[in-house]
Short mmCIF file of C-alpha atoms and ligand atoms in Angstrom, two decimals:
data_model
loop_
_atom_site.label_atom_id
_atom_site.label_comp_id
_atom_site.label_asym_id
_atom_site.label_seq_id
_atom_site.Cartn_x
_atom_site.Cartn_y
_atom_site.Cartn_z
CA UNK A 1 139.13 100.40 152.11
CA UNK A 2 138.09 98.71 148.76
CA UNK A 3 138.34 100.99 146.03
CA UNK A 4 137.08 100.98 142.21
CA UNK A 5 139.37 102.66 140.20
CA UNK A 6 137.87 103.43 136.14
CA UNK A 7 139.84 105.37 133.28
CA UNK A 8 138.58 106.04 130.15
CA UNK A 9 134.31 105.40 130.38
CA UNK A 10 133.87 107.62 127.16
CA UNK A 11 130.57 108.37 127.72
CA UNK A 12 129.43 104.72 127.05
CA UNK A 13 126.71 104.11 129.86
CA UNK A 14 126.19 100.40 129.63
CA UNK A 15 130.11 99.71 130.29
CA UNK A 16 129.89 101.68 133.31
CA UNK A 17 126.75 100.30 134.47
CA UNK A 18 127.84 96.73 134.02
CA UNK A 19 131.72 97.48 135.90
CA UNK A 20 129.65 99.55 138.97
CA UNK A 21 127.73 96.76 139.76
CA UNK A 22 130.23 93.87 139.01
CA UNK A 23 132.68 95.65 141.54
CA UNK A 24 129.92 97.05 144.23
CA UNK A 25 129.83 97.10 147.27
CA UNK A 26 133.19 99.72 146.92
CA UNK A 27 134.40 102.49 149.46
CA UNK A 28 135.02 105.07 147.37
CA UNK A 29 135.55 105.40 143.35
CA UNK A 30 138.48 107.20 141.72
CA UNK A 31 138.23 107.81 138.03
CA UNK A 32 141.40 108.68 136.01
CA UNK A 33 139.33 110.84 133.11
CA UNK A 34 138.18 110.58 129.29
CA UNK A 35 134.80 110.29 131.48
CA UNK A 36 133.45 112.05 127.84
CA UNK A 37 134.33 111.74 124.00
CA UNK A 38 133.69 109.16 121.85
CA UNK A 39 130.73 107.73 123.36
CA UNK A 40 126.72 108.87 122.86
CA UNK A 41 125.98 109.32 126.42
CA UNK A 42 128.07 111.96 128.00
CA UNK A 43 125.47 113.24 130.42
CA UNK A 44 124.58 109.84 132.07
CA UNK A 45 128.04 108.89 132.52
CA UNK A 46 128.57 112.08 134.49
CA UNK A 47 125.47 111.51 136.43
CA UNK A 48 126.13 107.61 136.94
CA UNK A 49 129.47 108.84 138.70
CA UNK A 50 128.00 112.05 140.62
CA UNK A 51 125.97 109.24 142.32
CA UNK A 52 128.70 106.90 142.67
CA UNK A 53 130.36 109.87 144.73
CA UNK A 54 133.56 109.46 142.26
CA UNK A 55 136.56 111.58 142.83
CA UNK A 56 139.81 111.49 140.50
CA UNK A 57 140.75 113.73 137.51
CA UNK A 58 140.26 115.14 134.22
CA UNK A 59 141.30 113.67 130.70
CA UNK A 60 142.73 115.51 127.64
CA UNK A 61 138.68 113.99 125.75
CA UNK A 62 137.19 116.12 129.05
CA UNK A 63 139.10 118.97 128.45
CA UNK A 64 138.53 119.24 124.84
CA UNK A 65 134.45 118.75 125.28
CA UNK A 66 135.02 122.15 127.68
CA UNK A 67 136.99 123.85 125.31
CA UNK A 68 139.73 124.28 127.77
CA UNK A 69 142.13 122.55 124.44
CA UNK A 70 142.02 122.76 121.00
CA UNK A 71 140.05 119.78 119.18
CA UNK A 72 142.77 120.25 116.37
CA UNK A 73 144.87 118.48 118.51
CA UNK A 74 142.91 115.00 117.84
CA UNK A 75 142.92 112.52 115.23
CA UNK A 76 139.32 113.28 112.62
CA UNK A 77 137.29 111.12 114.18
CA UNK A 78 138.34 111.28 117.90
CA UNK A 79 137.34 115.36 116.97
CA UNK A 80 134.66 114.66 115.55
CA UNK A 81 133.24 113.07 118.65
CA UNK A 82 134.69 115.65 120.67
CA UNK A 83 132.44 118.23 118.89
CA UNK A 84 129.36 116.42 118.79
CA UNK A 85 130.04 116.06 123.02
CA UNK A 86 130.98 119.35 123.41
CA UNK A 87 127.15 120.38 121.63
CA UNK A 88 125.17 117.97 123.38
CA UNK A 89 127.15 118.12 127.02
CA UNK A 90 124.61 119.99 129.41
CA UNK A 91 125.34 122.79 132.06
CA UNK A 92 125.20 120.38 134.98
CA UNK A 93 127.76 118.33 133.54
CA UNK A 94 130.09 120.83 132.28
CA UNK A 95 130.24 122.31 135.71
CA UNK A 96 131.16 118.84 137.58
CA UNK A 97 133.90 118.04 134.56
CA UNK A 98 135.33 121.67 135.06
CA UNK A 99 135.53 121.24 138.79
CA UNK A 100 138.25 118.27 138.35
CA UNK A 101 141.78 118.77 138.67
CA UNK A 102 144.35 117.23 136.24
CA UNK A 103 146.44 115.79 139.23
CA UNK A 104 145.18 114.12 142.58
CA UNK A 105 146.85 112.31 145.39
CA UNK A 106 144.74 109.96 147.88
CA UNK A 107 147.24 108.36 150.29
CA UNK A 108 150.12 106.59 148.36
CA UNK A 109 148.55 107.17 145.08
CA UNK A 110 148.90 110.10 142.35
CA UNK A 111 146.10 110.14 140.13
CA UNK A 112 146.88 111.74 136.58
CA UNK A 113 144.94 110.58 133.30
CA UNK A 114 148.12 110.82 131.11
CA UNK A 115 152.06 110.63 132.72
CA UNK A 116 152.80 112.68 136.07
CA UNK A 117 155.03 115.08 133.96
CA UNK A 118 152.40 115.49 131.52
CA UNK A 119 148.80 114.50 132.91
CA UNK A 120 146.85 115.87 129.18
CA UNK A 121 148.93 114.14 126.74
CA UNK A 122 151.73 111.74 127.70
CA UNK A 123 150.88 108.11 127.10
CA UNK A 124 153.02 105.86 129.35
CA UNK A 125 153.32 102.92 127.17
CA UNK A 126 157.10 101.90 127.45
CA UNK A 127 159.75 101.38 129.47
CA UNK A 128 161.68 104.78 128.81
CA UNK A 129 158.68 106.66 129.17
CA UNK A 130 157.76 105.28 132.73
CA UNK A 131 161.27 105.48 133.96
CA UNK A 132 160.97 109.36 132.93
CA UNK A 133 158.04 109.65 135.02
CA UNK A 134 159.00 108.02 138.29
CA UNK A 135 160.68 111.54 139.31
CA UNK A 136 157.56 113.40 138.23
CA UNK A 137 155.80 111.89 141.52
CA UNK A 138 156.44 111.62 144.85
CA UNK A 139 153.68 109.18 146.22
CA UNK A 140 155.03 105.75 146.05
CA UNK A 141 152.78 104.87 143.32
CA UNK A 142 150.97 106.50 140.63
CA UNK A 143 147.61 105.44 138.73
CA UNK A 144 147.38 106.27 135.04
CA UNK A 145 145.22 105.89 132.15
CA UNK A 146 144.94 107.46 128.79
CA UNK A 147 146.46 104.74 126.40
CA UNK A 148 143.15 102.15 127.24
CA UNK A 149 145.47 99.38 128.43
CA UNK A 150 145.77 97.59 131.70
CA UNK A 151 149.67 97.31 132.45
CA UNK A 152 151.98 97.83 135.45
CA UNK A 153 155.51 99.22 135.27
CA UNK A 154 157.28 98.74 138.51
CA UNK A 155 160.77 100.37 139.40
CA UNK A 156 162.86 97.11 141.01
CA UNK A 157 166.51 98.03 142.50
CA UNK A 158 166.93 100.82 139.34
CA UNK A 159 165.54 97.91 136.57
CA UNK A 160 162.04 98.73 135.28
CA UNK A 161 159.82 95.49 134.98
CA UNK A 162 156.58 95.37 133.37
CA UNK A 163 153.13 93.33 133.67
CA UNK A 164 150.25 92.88 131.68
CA UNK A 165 147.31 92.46 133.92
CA UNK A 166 144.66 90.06 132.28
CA UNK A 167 141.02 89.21 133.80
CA UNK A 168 141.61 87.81 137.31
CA UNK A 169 145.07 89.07 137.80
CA UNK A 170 146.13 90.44 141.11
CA UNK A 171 149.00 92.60 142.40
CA UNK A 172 150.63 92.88 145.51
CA UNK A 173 151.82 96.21 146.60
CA UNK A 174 155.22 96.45 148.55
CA UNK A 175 158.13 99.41 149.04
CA UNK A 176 158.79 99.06 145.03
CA UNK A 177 157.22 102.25 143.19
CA UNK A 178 154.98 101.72 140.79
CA UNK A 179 152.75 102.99 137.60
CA UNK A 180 149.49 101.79 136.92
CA UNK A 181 146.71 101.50 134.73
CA UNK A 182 143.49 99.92 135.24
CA UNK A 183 142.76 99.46 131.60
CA UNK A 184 139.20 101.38 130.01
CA UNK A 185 136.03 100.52 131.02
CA UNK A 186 134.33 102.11 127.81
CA UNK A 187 136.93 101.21 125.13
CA UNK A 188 139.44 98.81 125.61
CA UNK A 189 142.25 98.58 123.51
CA UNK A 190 143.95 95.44 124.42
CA UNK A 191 142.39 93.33 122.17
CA UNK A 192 140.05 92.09 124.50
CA UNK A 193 136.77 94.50 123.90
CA UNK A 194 134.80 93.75 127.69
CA UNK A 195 134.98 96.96 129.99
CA UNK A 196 138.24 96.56 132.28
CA UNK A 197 138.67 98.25 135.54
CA UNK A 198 140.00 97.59 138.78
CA UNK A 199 139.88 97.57 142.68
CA UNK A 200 142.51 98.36 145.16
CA UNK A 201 142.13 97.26 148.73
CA UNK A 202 144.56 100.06 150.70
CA UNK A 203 144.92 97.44 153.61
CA UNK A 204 146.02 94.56 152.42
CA UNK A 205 147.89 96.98 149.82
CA UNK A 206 146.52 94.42 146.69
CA UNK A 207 145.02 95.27 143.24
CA UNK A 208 142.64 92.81 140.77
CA UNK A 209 142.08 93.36 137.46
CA UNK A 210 138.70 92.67 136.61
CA UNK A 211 136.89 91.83 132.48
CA UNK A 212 133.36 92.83 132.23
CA UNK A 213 130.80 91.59 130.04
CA UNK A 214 128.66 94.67 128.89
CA UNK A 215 125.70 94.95 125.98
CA UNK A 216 128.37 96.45 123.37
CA UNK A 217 125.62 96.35 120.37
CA UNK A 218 123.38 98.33 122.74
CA UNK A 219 126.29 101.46 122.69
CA UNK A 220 126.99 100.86 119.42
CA UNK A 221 123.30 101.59 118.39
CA UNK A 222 123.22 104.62 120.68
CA UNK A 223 126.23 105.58 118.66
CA UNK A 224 124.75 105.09 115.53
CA UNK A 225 121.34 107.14 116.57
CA UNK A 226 123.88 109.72 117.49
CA UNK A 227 125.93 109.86 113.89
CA UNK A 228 129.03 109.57 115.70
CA UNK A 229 131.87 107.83 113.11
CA UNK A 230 131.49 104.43 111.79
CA UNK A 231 134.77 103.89 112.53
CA UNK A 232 134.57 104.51 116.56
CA UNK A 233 131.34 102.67 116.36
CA UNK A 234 133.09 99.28 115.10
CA UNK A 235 136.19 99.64 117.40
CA UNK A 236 134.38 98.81 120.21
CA UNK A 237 133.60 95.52 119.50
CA UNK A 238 137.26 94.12 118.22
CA UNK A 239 138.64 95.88 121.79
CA UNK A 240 140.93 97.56 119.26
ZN1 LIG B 1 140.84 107.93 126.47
#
């Protein structure tokens, strides 16, 4: 089975757009959440993915836009944005965001947007942090997004090791457990600013990284028709 695996879309249509068709034809599509906030097109990106048939979980951007978490809990802008979605976010939407669970499993992978222990918040950016999170799961691996960058820790004889998946790289899966994250299709953070995402294929138990051109000025003028912060709206195109 091929599968597409997306984190963090943030509502920015022409990202998605561009990574579904760069990685069709797939099997299925698992999503690790932030589907909403920061980007102007909330509703599309939920519909895009309805279509798509995508499965996965909620983020701590999707939760906020529900009002199932406190927007004092972000940084000004980030609530900023998560106001503006929560106004504009239609019924249809709301109902197919509230419907996702923060924790999934789908063979040998849990699917959490943050850490296992702590699938809102956690970011699992170092090597302490993962190695505090391998008992929080009990597939052998465990996809995560959340902190917008593609990187693998891997648990090897008690040592943690650690890889920085660029565009092209590849993975092969074997008894070592694993935490992994695709990257963010709708606002990377890695310095590199094209969408990132990724496909497993379950049978030969291998992962590639994928970079994906996308019209960032055509977001960033959606953004700017939507008043959403300057700031946000400039990110995208340094990937930072
Ligand atoms: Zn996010």
């Amino acid at each position: 089975m091929r599968v597409a695996v997306l984190s963090d879309i943030h509502g920015n249509l022409p990202a998605l757009q561009a990574v579904l068709d760069a990685l069709r034809p797939f099997d299925a599509l698992w999503q690790l959440g932030d589907i909403v906030g920061y980007g102007p097109e909330p509703d599309a990106v939920v519909s895009a993915l309805r279509e798509a048939g995508a499965g996965g979980v909620r983020g701590n951007h999707d939760a906020a836009a529900l009002g199932l978490i406190e927007a004092d809990a972000f940084n000004d802008d980030a609530r900023e944005a998560v106001e503006w979605t929560a106004d504009v976010l239609a019924e249809p939407a709301r109902e197919w965001l509230a419907n996702l669970p923060e924790r999934d499993t789908q063979g040998d992978f849990t699917l959490v947007h943050g850490s296992p222990r702590d699938p809102t918040w956690e970011y699992v950016y170092s090597m302490p942090v993962a190695r505090a999170n391998f008992p929080a799961f009990s597939t052998r691996h465990c996809l995560v997004g959340h902190t917008h960058v593609p990187l693998v820790f891997r648990l090897d004889d008690g040592r943690i090791e650690t890889l920085q998946p660029s565009d092209g790289s590849s993975l092969q899966l074997d008894d070592r457990r694993t935490i992994i994250n695709p990257g963010s299709v709708g606002q990377p953070r890695d310095g590199d600013p094209r969408a990132c995402a990724m496909v497993i294929d379950t049978e030969e138990g291998s992962i590639a990284w994928h970079r994906i051109d996308y019209e960032i000025a055509t977001t960033q003028a959606r953004m700017r028709d939507a008043r959403l912060p300057e700031r946000l709206i400039d990110r995208l195109r340094h990937g930072l």
